[in-house]
Amino acid sequence: MRVRRALYLTVDRQLIAQKVLGLRTPATTLTPPEVKGFSATTFDELQKPMSERVAMAKALLKQAGYDASHPLRFELFYNKYDLHEKTAIALSSEWKKWLGAQVTLRTMEWKTYLDARRAGDFMLSRQSWDATYNDASSFLNTAQKR
């Protein structure tokens, strides 16, 4: 959990939303504000300046056994799509800059990607979701363990 939280803390959502995806609003909540019955609950940590978030993330990585002499190394995999590749490049660049993480990017065709995910053959996976209906459960149910 420490490593995942450190990665989460050091994602520059503003950069990715505006520069990579061409959107105006970064994702800082579990569901988009347009969802019926939406009540904005932004995670407090995301309101902190990046410098504080980086310090928190580095402390978490240190607790998990990672530092400059033992850097975090992992593979980020995603399915082939231009925006997914740009997002993966931006994420890996941010994690290298803030945490010294060494991220290997691995792309694959959609079917192979799904098979690898089902088999658990990955370290970290990029995923997005578009709701099929205007209800929070359309987003939140995807996080349930099956």
PDB file of C-alpha atoms in Angstrom:
ATOM      1  CA  MET A   1       0.000   0.000   0.000  1.00  0.00           C
ATOM      2  CA  ARG A   2       2.863   2.396   0.712  1.00  0.00           C
ATOM      3  CA  VAL A   3       4.207   2.179  -2.830  1.00  0.00           C
ATOM      4  CA  ARG A   4       0.780   2.605  -4.417  1.00  0.00           C
ATOM      5  CA  ARG A   5       0.041   5.574  -2.192  1.00  0.00           C
ATOM      6  CA  ALA A   6       3.406   7.165  -3.036  1.00  0.00           C
ATOM      7  CA  LEU A   7       2.660   6.823  -6.750  1.00  0.00           C
ATOM      8  CA  TYR A   8      -0.852   8.231  -6.256  1.00  0.00           C
ATOM      9  CA  LEU A   9       0.488  11.243  -4.361  1.00  0.00           C
ATOM     10  CA  THR A  10       2.957  12.191  -7.081  1.00  0.00           C
ATOM     11  CA  VAL A  11       0.625  12.165 -10.077  1.00  0.00           C
ATOM     12  CA  ASP A  12       0.354  15.707 -11.420  1.00  0.00           C
ATOM     13  CA  ARG A  13      -3.304  15.503 -12.395  1.00  0.00           C
ATOM     14  CA  GLN A  14      -3.367  19.076 -13.697  1.00  0.00           C
ATOM     15  CA  LEU A  15      -0.501  18.344 -16.092  1.00  0.00           C
ATOM     16  CA  ILE A  16      -2.064  15.140 -17.370  1.00  0.00           C
ATOM     17  CA  ALA A  17      -5.561  16.605 -17.725  1.00  0.00           C
ATOM     18  CA  GLN A  18      -4.499  19.752 -19.541  1.00  0.00           C
ATOM     19  CA  LYS A  19      -1.263  18.977 -21.380  1.00  0.00           C
ATOM     20  CA  VAL A  20      -1.656  15.282 -22.155  1.00  0.00           C
ATOM     21  CA  LEU A  21      -5.401  14.750 -22.520  1.00  0.00           C
ATOM     22  CA  GLY A  22      -6.489  18.283 -23.449  1.00  0.00           C
ATOM     23  CA  LEU A  23      -9.137  18.392 -20.722  1.00  0.00           C
ATOM     24  CA  ARG A  24      -9.919  21.245 -18.367  1.00  0.00           C
ATOM     25  CA  THR A  25     -10.592  19.417 -15.128  1.00  0.00           C
ATOM     26  CA  PRO A  26      -8.267  16.865 -13.544  1.00  0.00           C
ATOM     27  CA  ALA A  27      -9.776  13.829 -11.822  1.00  0.00           C
ATOM     28  CA  THR A  28      -9.590  14.330  -8.063  1.00  0.00           C
ATOM     29  CA  THR A  29     -12.703  12.396  -7.014  1.00  0.00           C
ATOM     30  CA  LEU A  30     -13.952   8.840  -7.464  1.00  0.00           C
ATOM     31  CA  THR A  31     -16.719   9.902  -9.853  1.00  0.00           C
ATOM     32  CA  PRO A  32     -16.992  12.857 -12.245  1.00  0.00           C
ATOM     33  CA  PRO A  33     -19.074  15.858 -11.103  1.00  0.00           C
ATOM     34  CA  GLU A  34     -21.596  15.254 -13.912  1.00  0.00           C
ATOM     35  CA  VAL A  35     -22.763  12.008 -12.307  1.00  0.00           C
ATOM     36  CA  LYS A  36     -26.303  12.092 -10.920  1.00  0.00           C
ATOM     37  CA  GLY A  37     -26.298  12.697  -7.166  1.00  0.00           C
ATOM     38  CA  PHE A  38     -22.616  13.667  -7.173  1.00  0.00           C
ATOM     39  CA  SER A  39     -21.298  15.082  -3.935  1.00  0.00           C
ATOM     40  CA  ALA A  40     -17.761  16.400  -4.224  1.00  0.00           C
ATOM     41  CA  THR A  41     -15.385  14.670  -1.870  1.00  0.00           C
ATOM     42  CA  THR A  42     -11.858  15.494  -2.886  1.00  0.00           C
ATOM     43  CA  PHE A  43      -9.152  13.632  -1.051  1.00  0.00           C
ATOM     44  CA  ASP A  44      -7.396  16.057   1.307  1.00  0.00           C
ATOM     45  CA  GLU A  45      -3.940  14.907   0.243  1.00  0.00           C
ATOM     46  CA  LEU A  46      -4.562  16.159  -3.295  1.00  0.00           C
ATOM     47  CA  GLN A  47      -5.143  19.675  -1.972  1.00  0.00           C
ATOM     48  CA  LYS A  48      -1.585  19.864  -0.619  1.00  0.00           C
ATOM     49  CA  PRO A  49       1.204  21.421  -2.683  1.00  0.00           C
ATOM     50  CA  MET A  50       3.217  18.953  -4.746  1.00  0.00           C
ATOM     51  CA  SER A  51       6.307  19.583  -2.583  1.00  0.00           C
ATOM     52  CA  GLU A  52       4.450  18.263   0.486  1.00  0.00           C
ATOM     53  CA  ARG A  53       3.020  15.343  -1.449  1.00  0.00           C
ATOM     54  CA  VAL A  54       6.496  14.423  -2.730  1.00  0.00           C
ATOM     55  CA  ALA A  55       7.881  14.514   0.818  1.00  0.00           C
ATOM     56  CA  MET A  56       5.048  12.244   1.989  1.00  0.00           C
ATOM     57  CA  ALA A  57       5.628   9.900  -0.958  1.00  0.00           C
ATOM     58  CA  LYS A  58       9.377   9.674  -0.341  1.00  0.00           C
ATOM     59  CA  ALA A  59       8.745   8.858   3.323  1.00  0.00           C
ATOM     60  CA  LEU A  60       6.335   6.099   2.286  1.00  0.00           C
ATOM     61  CA  LEU A  61       8.865   4.641  -0.155  1.00  0.00           C
ATOM     62  CA  LYS A  62      11.575   4.748   2.505  1.00  0.00           C
ATOM     63  CA  GLN A  63       9.272   2.797   4.861  1.00  0.00           C
ATOM     64  CA  ALA A  64       8.783   0.274   2.041  1.00  0.00           C
ATOM     65  CA  GLY A  65      12.572  -0.108   1.605  1.00  0.00           C
ATOM     66  CA  TYR A  66      13.203   2.170  -1.392  1.00  0.00           C
ATOM     67  CA  ASP A  67      15.642   5.066  -1.585  1.00  0.00           C
ATOM     68  CA  ALA A  68      18.267   6.517  -3.943  1.00  0.00           C
ATOM     69  CA  SER A  69      20.519   3.470  -3.530  1.00  0.00           C
ATOM     70  CA  HIS A  70      17.579   1.045  -3.914  1.00  0.00           C
ATOM     71  CA  PRO A  71      15.238   2.789  -6.363  1.00  0.00           C
ATOM     72  CA  LEU A  72      11.720   1.666  -7.069  1.00  0.00           C
ATOM     73  CA  ARG A  73      11.604  -0.313 -10.334  1.00  0.00           C
ATOM     74  CA  PHE A  74       8.445  -1.536 -11.979  1.00  0.00           C
ATOM     75  CA  GLU A  75       6.621  -2.030 -15.241  1.00  0.00           C
ATOM     76  CA  LEU A  76       3.567   0.000 -16.272  1.00  0.00           C
ATOM     77  CA  PHE A  77       1.504  -1.672 -18.909  1.00  0.00           C
ATOM     78  CA  TYR A  78      -1.328  -0.330 -21.011  1.00  0.00           C
ATOM     79  CA  ASN A  79      -3.249  -1.134 -24.157  1.00  0.00           C
ATOM     80  CA  LYS A  80      -2.241   0.393 -27.492  1.00  0.00           C
ATOM     81  CA  TYR A  81      -3.856   3.774 -27.924  1.00  0.00           C
ATOM     82  CA  ASP A  82      -2.214   7.146 -28.498  1.00  0.00           C
ATOM     83  CA  LEU A  83      -3.615   8.873 -25.387  1.00  0.00           C
ATOM     84  CA  HIS A  84      -2.813   5.875 -23.199  1.00  0.00           C
ATOM     85  CA  GLU A  85       0.779   5.969 -24.402  1.00  0.00           C
ATOM     86  CA  LYS A  86       1.038   9.720 -23.760  1.00  0.00           C
ATOM     87  CA  THR A  87      -0.432   9.235 -20.289  1.00  0.00           C
ATOM     88  CA  ALA A  88       1.994   6.394 -19.510  1.00  0.00           C
ATOM     89  CA  ILE A  89       4.954   8.495 -20.663  1.00  0.00           C
ATOM     90  CA  ALA A  90       3.801  11.436 -18.523  1.00  0.00           C
ATOM     91  CA  LEU A  91       3.301   9.234 -15.455  1.00  0.00           C
ATOM     92  CA  SER A  92       6.670   7.525 -15.796  1.00  0.00           C
ATOM     93  CA  SER A  93       8.355  10.890 -16.278  1.00  0.00           C
ATOM     94  CA  GLU A  94       6.694  12.345 -13.165  1.00  0.00           C
ATOM     95  CA  TRP A  95       7.562   9.319 -11.041  1.00  0.00           C
ATOM     96  CA  LYS A  96      11.180   9.458 -12.196  1.00  0.00           C
ATOM     97  CA  LYS A  97      11.369  13.198 -11.483  1.00  0.00           C
ATOM     98  CA  TRP A  98       9.733  13.107  -8.045  1.00  0.00           C
ATOM     99  CA  LEU A  99      10.693   9.659  -6.755  1.00  0.00           C
ATOM    100  CA  GLY A 100      13.620   8.464  -8.860  1.00  0.00           C
ATOM    101  CA  ALA A 101      11.450   5.521  -9.964  1.00  0.00           C
ATOM    102  CA  GLN A 102      12.630   3.480 -12.921  1.00  0.00           C
ATOM    103  CA  VAL A 103       9.515   2.666 -14.924  1.00  0.00           C
ATOM    104  CA  THR A 104       9.498   0.369 -17.943  1.00  0.00           C
ATOM    105  CA  LEU A 105       6.564   0.953 -20.283  1.00  0.00           C
ATOM    106  CA  ARG A 106       4.896  -2.063 -21.887  1.00  0.00           C
ATOM    107  CA  THR A 107       2.160  -1.704 -24.480  1.00  0.00           C
ATOM    108  CA  MET A 108       0.027  -4.413 -26.017  1.00  0.00           C
ATOM    109  CA  GLU A 109      -3.015  -4.967 -28.169  1.00  0.00           C
ATOM    110  CA  TRP A 110      -6.393  -4.835 -26.421  1.00  0.00           C
ATOM    111  CA  LYS A 111      -7.098  -8.596 -26.294  1.00  0.00           C
ATOM    112  CA  THR A 112      -3.589  -9.413 -25.070  1.00  0.00           C
ATOM    113  CA  TYR A 113      -3.892  -6.609 -22.510  1.00  0.00           C
ATOM    114  CA  LEU A 114      -7.183  -8.023 -21.177  1.00  0.00           C
ATOM    115  CA  ASP A 115      -5.757 -11.560 -21.018  1.00  0.00           C
ATOM    116  CA  ALA A 116      -2.682 -10.327 -19.124  1.00  0.00           C
ATOM    117  CA  ARG A 117      -4.852  -8.395 -16.665  1.00  0.00           C
ATOM    118  CA  ARG A 118      -7.117 -11.374 -16.034  1.00  0.00           C
ATOM    119  CA  ALA A 119      -4.056 -13.565 -15.440  1.00  0.00           C
ATOM    120  CA  GLY A 120      -2.509 -10.987 -13.088  1.00  0.00           C
ATOM    121  CA  ASP A 121       0.524 -10.795 -15.374  1.00  0.00           C
ATOM    122  CA  PHE A 122       1.439  -7.182 -14.621  1.00  0.00           C
ATOM    123  CA  MET A 123       2.942  -4.927 -11.967  1.00  0.00           C
ATOM    124  CA  LEU A 124       0.944  -1.754 -12.629  1.00  0.00           C
ATOM    125  CA  SER A 125      -1.783  -1.229 -15.182  1.00  0.00           C
ATOM    126  CA  ARG A 126      -3.302   1.926 -16.644  1.00  0.00           C
ATOM    127  CA  GLN A 127      -7.071   1.859 -16.845  1.00  0.00           C
ATOM    128  CA  SER A 128      -9.908   4.231 -17.629  1.00  0.00           C
ATOM    129  CA  TRP A 129     -13.649   3.861 -17.647  1.00  0.00           C
ATOM    130  CA  ASP A 130     -16.574   5.572 -19.322  1.00  0.00           C
ATOM    131  CA  ALA A 131     -19.915   5.159 -17.594  1.00  0.00           C
ATOM    132  CA  THR A 132     -22.646   3.317 -19.418  1.00  0.00           C
ATOM    133  CA  TYR A 133     -25.340   5.137 -17.430  1.00  0.00           C
ATOM    134  CA  ASN A 134     -25.508   8.243 -15.228  1.00  0.00           C
ATOM    135  CA  ASP A 135     -25.047   6.727 -11.802  1.00  0.00           C
ATOM    136  CA  ALA A 136     -22.057   6.532  -9.467  1.00  0.00           C
ATOM    137  CA  SER A 137     -22.313   2.731  -9.370  1.00  0.00           C
ATOM    138  CA  SER A 138     -21.314   2.668 -13.044  1.00  0.00           C
ATOM    139  CA  PHE A 139     -17.865   3.806 -11.864  1.00  0.00           C
ATOM    140  CA  LEU A 140     -17.661   2.401  -8.357  1.00  0.00           C
ATOM    141  CA  ASN A 141     -18.743  -1.161  -9.204  1.00  0.00           C
ATOM    142  CA  THR A 142     -15.648  -1.556 -11.396  1.00  0.00           C
ATOM    143  CA  ALA A 143     -13.522  -1.424  -8.237  1.00  0.00           C
ATOM    144  CA  GLN A 144     -15.262  -4.367  -6.593  1.00  0.00           C
ATOM    145  CA  LYS A 145     -13.280  -7.554  -6.266  1.00  0.00           C
ATOM    146  CA  ARG A 146     -14.874 -10.339  -8.239  1.00  0.00           C
TER     147      ARG A 146
END
